[in-house]
CSV table of C-alpha atoms in Angstrom, one decimal:
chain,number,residue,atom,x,y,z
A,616,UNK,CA,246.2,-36.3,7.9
A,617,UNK,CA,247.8,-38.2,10.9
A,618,UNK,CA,247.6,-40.1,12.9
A,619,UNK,CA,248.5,-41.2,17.2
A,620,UNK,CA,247.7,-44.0,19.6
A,621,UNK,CA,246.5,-43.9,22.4
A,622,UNK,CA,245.7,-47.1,24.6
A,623,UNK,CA,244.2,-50.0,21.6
A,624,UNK,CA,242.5,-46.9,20.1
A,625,UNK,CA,244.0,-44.8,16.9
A,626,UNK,CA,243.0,-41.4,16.6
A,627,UNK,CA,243.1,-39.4,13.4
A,628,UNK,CA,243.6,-35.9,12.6
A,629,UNK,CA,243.0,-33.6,9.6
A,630,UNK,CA,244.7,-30.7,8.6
A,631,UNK,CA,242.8,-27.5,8.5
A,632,UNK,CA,240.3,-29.1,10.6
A,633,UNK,CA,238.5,-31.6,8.1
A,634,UNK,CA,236.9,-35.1,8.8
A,635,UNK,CA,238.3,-38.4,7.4
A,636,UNK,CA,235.0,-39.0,5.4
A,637,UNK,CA,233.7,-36.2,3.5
A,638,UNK,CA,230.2,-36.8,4.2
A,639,UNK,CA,229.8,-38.3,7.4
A,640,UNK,CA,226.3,-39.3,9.0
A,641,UNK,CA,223.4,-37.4,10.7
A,642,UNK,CA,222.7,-39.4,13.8
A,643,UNK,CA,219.9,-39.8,16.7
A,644,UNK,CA,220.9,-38.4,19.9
A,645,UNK,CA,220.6,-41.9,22.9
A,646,UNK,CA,216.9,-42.6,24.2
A,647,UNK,CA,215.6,-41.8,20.9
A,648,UNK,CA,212.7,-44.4,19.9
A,649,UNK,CA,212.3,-45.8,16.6
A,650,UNK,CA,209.8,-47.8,15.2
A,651,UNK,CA,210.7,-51.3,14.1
A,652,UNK,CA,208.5,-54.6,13.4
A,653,UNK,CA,208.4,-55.3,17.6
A,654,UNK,CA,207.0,-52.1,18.3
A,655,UNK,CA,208.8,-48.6,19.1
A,656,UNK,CA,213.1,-49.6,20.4
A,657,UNK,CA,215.6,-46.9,22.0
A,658,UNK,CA,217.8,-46.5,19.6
A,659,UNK,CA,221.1,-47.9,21.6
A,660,UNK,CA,218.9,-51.2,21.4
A,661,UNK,CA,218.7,-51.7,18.0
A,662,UNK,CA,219.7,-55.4,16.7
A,663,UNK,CA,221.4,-55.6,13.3
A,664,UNK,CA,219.5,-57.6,11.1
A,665,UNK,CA,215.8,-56.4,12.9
A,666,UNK,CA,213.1,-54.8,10.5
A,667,UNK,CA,212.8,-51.1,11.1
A,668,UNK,CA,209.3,-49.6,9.4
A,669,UNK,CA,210.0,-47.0,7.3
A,670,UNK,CA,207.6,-44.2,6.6
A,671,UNK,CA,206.2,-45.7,3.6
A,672,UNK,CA,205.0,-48.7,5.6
A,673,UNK,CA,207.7,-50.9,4.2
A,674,UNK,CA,210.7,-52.3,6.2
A,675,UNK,CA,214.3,-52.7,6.0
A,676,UNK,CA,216.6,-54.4,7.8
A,677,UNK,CA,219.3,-52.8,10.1
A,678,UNK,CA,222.4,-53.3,8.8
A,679,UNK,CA,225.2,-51.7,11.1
A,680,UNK,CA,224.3,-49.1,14.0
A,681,UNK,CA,227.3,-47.1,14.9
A,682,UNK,CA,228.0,-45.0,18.3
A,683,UNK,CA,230.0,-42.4,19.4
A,684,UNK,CA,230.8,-39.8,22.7
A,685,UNK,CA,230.9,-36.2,21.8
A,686,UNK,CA,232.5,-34.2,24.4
A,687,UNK,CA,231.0,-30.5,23.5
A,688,UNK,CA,233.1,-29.2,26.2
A,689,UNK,CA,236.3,-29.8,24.2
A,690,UNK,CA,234.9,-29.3,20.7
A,691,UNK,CA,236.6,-27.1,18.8
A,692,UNK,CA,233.4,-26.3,16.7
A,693,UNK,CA,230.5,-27.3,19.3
A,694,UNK,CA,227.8,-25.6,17.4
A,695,UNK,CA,228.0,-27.9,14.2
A,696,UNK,CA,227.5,-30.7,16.7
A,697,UNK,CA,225.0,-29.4,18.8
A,698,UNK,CA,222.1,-31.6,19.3
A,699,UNK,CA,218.8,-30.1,18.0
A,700,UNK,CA,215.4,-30.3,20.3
A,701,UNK,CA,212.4,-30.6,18.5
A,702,UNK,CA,209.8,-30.4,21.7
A,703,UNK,CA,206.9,-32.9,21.8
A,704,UNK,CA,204.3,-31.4,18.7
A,705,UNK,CA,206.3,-28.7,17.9
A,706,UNK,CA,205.6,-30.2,14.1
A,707,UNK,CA,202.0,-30.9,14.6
A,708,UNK,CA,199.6,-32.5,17.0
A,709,UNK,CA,202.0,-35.5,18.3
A,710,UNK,CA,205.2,-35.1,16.1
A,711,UNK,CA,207.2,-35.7,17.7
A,712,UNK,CA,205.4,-37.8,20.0
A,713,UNK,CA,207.8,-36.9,23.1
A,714,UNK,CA,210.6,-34.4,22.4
A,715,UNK,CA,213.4,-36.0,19.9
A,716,UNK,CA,217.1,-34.8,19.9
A,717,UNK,CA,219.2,-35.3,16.5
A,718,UNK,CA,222.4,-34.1,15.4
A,719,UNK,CA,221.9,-30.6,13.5
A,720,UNK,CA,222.5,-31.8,10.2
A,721,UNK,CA,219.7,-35.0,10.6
A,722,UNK,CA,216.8,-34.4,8.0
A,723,UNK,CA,213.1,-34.7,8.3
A,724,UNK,CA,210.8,-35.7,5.7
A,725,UNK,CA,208.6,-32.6,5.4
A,726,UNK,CA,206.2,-31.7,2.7
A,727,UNK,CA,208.2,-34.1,0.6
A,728,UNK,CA,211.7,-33.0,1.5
A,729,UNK,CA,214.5,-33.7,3.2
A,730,UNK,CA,214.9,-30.8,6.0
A,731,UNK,CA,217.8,-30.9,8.4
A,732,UNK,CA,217.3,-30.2,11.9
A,733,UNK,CA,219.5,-26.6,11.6
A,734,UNK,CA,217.3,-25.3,9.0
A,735,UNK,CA,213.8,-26.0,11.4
A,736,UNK,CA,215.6,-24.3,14.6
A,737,UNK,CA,213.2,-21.2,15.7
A,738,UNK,CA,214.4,-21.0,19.4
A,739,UNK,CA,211.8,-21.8,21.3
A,740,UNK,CA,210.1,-25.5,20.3
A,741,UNK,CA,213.4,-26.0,18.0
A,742,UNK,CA,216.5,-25.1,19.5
A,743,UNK,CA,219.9,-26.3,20.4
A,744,UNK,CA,220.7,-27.5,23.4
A,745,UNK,CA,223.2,-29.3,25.4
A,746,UNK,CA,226.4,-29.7,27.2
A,747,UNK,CA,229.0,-32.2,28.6
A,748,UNK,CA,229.3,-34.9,26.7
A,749,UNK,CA,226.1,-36.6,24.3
A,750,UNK,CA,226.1,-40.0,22.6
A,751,UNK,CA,225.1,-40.2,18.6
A,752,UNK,CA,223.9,-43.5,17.0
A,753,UNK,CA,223.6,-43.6,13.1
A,754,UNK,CA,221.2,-46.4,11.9
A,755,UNK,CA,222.4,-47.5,8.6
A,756,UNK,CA,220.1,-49.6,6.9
A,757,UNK,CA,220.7,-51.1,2.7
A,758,UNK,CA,219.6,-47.8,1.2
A,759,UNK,CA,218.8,-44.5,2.4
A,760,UNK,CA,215.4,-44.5,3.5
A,761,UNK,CA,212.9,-42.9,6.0
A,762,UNK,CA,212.2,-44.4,9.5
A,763,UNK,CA,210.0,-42.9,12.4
A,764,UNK,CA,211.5,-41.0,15.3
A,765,UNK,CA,209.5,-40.5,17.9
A,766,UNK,CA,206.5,-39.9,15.7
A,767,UNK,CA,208.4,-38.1,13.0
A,768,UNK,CA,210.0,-39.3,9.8
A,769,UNK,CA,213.4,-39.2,9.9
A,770,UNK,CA,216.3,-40.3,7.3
A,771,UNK,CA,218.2,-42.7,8.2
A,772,UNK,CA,221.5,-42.7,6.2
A,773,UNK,CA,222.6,-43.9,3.6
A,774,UNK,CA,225.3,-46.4,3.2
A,775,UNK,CA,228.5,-44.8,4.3
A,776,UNK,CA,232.0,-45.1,3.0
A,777,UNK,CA,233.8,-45.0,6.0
A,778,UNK,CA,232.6,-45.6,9.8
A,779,UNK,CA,235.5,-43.7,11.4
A,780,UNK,CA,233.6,-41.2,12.7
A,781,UNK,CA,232.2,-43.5,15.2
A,782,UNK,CA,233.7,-45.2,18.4
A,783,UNK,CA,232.3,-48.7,17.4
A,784,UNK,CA,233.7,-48.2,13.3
A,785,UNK,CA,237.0,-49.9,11.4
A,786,UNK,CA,240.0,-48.1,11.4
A,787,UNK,CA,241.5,-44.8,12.9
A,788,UNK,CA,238.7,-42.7,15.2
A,789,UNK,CA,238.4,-39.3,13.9
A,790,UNK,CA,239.1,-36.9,16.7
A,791,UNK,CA,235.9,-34.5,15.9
A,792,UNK,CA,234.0,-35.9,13.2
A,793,UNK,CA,231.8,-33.7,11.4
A,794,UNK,CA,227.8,-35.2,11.7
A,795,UNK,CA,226.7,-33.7,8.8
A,796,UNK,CA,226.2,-35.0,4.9
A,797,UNK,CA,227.1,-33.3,1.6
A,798,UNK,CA,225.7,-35.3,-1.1
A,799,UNK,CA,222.2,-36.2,0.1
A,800,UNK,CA,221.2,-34.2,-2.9
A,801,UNK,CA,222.5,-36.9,-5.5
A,802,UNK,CA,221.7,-40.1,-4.2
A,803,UNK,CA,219.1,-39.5,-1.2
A,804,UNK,CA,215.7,-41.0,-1.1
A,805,UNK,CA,213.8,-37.8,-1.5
A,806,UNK,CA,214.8,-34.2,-2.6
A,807,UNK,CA,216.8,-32.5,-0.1
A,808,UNK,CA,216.9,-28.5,1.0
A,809,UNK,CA,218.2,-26.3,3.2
A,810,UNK,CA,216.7,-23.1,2.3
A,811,UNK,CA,214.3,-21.5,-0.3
A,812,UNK,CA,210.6,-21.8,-0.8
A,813,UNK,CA,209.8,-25.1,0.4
A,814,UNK,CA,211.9,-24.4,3.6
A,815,UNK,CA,210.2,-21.3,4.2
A,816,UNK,CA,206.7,-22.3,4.0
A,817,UNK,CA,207.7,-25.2,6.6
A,818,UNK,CA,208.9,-22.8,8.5
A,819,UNK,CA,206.5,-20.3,8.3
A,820,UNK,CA,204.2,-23.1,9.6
A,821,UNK,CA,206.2,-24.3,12.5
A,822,UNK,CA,207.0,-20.5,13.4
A,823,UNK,CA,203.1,-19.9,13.9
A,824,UNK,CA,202.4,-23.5,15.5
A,825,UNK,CA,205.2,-21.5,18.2
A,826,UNK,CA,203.0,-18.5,18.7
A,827,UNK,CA,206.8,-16.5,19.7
A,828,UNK,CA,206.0,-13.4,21.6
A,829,UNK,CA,208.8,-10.4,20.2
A,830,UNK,CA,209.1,-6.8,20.9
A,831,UNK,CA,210.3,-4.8,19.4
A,832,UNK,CA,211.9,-2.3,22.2
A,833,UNK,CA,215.8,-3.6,21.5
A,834,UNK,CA,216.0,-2.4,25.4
A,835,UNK,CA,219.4,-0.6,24.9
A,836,UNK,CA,222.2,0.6,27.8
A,837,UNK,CA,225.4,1.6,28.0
A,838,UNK,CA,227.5,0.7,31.1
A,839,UNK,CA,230.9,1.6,31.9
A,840,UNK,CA,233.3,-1.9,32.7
A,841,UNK,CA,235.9,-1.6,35.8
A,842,UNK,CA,238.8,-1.6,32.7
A,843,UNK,CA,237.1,1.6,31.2
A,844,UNK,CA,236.0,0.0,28.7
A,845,UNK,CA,232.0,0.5,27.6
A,846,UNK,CA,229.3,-2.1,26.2
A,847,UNK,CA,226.4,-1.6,24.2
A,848,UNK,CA,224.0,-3.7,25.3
A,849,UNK,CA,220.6,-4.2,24.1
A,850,UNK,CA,218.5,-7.8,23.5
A,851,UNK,CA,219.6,-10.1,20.6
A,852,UNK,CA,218.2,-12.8,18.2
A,853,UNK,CA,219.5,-14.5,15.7
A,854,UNK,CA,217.2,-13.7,12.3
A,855,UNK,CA,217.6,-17.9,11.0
A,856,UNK,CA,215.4,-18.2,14.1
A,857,UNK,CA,212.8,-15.8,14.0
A,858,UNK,CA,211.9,-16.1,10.0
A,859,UNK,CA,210.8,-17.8,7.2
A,860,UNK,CA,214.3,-17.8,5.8
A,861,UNK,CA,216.7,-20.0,8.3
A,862,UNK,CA,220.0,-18.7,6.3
A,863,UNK,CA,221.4,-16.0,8.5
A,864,UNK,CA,222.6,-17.6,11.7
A,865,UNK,CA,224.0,-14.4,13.2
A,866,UNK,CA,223.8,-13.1,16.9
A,867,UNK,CA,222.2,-9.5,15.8
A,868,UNK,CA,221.7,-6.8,19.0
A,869,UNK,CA,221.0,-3.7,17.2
A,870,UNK,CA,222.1,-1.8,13.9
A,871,UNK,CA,224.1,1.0,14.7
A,872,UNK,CA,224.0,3.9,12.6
A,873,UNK,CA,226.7,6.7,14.2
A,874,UNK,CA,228.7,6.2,17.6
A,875,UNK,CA,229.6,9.3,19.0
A,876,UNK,CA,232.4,10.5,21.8
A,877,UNK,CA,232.1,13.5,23.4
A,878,UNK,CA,231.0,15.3,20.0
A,879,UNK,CA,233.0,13.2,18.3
A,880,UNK,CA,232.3,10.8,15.3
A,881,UNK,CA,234.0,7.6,15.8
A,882,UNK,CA,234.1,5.5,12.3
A,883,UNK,CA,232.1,2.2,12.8
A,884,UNK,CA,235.2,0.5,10.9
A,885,UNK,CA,237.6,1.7,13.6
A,886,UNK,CA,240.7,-1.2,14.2
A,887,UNK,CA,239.3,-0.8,18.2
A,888,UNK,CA,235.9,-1.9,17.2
A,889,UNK,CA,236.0,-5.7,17.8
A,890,UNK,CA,234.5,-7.8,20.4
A,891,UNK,CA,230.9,-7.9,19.9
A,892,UNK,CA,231.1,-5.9,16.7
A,893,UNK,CA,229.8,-7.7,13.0
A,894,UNK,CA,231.6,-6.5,10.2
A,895,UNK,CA,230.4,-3.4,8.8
A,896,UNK,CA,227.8,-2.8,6.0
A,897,UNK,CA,225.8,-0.3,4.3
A,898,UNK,CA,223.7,1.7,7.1
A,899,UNK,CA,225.9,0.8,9.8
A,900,UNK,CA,227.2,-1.8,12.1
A,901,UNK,CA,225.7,-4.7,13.8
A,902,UNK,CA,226.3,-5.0,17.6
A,903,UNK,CA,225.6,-8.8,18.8
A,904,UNK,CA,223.8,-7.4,21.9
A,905,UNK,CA,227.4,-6.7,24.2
A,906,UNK,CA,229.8,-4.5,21.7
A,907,UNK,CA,232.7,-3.3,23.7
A,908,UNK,CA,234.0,-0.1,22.8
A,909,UNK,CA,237.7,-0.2,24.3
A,910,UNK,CA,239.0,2.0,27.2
A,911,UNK,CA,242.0,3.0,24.4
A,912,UNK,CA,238.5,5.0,23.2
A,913,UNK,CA,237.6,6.5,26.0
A,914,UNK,CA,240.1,8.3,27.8
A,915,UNK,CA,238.7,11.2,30.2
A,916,UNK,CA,235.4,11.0,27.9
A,917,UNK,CA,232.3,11.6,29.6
A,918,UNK,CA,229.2,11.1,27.1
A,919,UNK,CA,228.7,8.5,24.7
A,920,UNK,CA,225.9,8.5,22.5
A,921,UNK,CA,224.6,6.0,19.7
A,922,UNK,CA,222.0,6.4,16.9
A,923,UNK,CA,220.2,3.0,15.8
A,924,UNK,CA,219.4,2.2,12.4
A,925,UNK,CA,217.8,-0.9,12.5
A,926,UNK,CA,216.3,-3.5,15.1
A,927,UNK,CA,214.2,-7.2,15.1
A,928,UNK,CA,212.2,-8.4,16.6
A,929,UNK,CA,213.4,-9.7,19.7
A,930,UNK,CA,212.0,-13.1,21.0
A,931,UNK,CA,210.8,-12.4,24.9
A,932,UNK,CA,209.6,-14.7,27.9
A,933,UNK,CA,210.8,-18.5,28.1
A,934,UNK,CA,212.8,-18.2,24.3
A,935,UNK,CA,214.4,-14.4,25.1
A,936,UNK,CA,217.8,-14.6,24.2
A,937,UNK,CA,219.6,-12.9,27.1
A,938,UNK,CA,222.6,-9.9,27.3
A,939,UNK,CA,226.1,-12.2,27.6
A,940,UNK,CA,227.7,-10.0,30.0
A,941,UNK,CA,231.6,-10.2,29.8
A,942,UNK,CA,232.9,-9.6,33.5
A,943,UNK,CA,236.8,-8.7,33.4
């Protein structure tokens, strides 16, 4: 670790890209409302020391409420700080009761469980979004507990050993804190799960509540680049989105079972085969909806040709995920 100054503020580093505190906290994204003994506050405008009600109908007093300014332009790893949208009754008839926005790793209190944010994502009513810069608050209250978001119970967290992943905390700032939490599973205040069967039968509720429209037709070209390279391109989801089982996060175009040039078999392991390309597995290849195959490939060839072996089902309309065309 180490550290730099840089005005009256210390910033600290980690090698090999780790946070300070190994478990720092999920946090609500600015604007959120949360209930508290005067009635339903923004978030920023929490008082320490004021009664937030909990889920349970109790309340517990605020005890610190930390801040900090994520510029996702210059994160290094913008995805694990992405702020999740959960659209206004994408749970259930007014939950959320306007949309909510929460770090990815946040948890819900569905069905009995702790469920974070990432595992709920389905595209459409769930999804990341977000650029620039966004502004976390973590509400830290005695013990770990559940408070109301917008409608929907919400963790707050518990009682952290360091506050330097937060502008507003003691010591040296970490540079790009991780806003996610390890050991919710030891000392939270109810079970807490990522995946299996609870988690898929949430999921298979909120995924119908969506109503998704897919097709199946993977819509599949190849076009030639100005460079001489080629791209597969087809439609693209990511299967954590469209199922029951939120594990596989994965930009998947189409399965790709032989790729041919001019009557000749190209391995789907080839060195060339990079950009755009998942690793290989039994069956074939992934694409992740724009694989390149290099000019190097493709000298004075004129056909290329591709059998699929496998395709999803692709969201369409408002959640399609479109083609990333890579211009050179």
């Amino acid at each position: 670790m180490s550290s730099s100054t840089i005005g009256s503020t210390t910033i600290t580093t980690l090698k090999q890209g780790r946070a300070a505190d190994p478990s720092p906290p999920p946090c609500f994204v600015a604007g959120t409302r949360i209930l508290t003994a005067r009635g339903e506050v923004a978030v920023e405008h929490l008082r320490a020391g004021e009664a937030l009600v909990l889920a349970n109908g109790q309340t517990a007093p605020l005890v610190w409420l930390g801040h900090r300014r994520i510029d996702l332009l210059l994160h290094p790893q913008r995805e694990r700080d992405l702020p999740v949208l959960i659209e206004a009754s994408a749970i259930a008839d007014g939950m959320p009761r306007r949309d909510l926005m929460l770090s990815p790793d946040h948890a819900l209190l569905l069905e009995g469980h702790l469920i974070p944010a990432r595992s709920l994502i389905n595209g459409v009513t769930i999804r990341q979004v977000g650029s620039g810069t966004i502004t976390y608050y973590h509400v830290e209250l005695p013990t770990h507990a559940v408070v109301q978001a917008e409608g929907v119970p919400a963790e707050s967290l518990r009682k952290t050993r360091s506050r330097a992943a937060f502008d507003n905390g003691d010591g040296p700032l970490v540079l790009h804190p991780e806003f996610a939490q390890f050991r919710r599973e030891s000392d939270g205040c109810a079970p807490f799960a990522t995946a299996g069967r609870i988690v898929e039968r949430v999921r298979r509720r909120l995924l119908a509540r969506a109503a998704i429209t897919t097709t199946s037709d993977p819509a599949m070209i190849i076009r030639r680049r100005a460079d001489g390279a080629a791209i597969i391109e087809s439609r693209s989801a990511i299967p954590g989105h469209i199922t029951h089982d939120p594990r596989d996060c994965r930009q998947l175009g189409i399965k790709i079972a032989t790729l041919t040039i001019d009557d000749t078999i190209i391995p789907l392991d080839h060195t060339a085969l990079t950009e755009g390309w998942h690793n290989p597995e039994p069956g074939g290849r992934w694409t992740d909806g724009a694989a390149v195959i290099p000019a190097a490939l493709l000298t004075d060839s004129v056909e290329i040709a591709v059998s699929i072996a496998a395709t999803l089902a692709y969201p369409i309309g408002r959640s399609a995920t479109r083609v990333r065309h890579r211009a050179r």
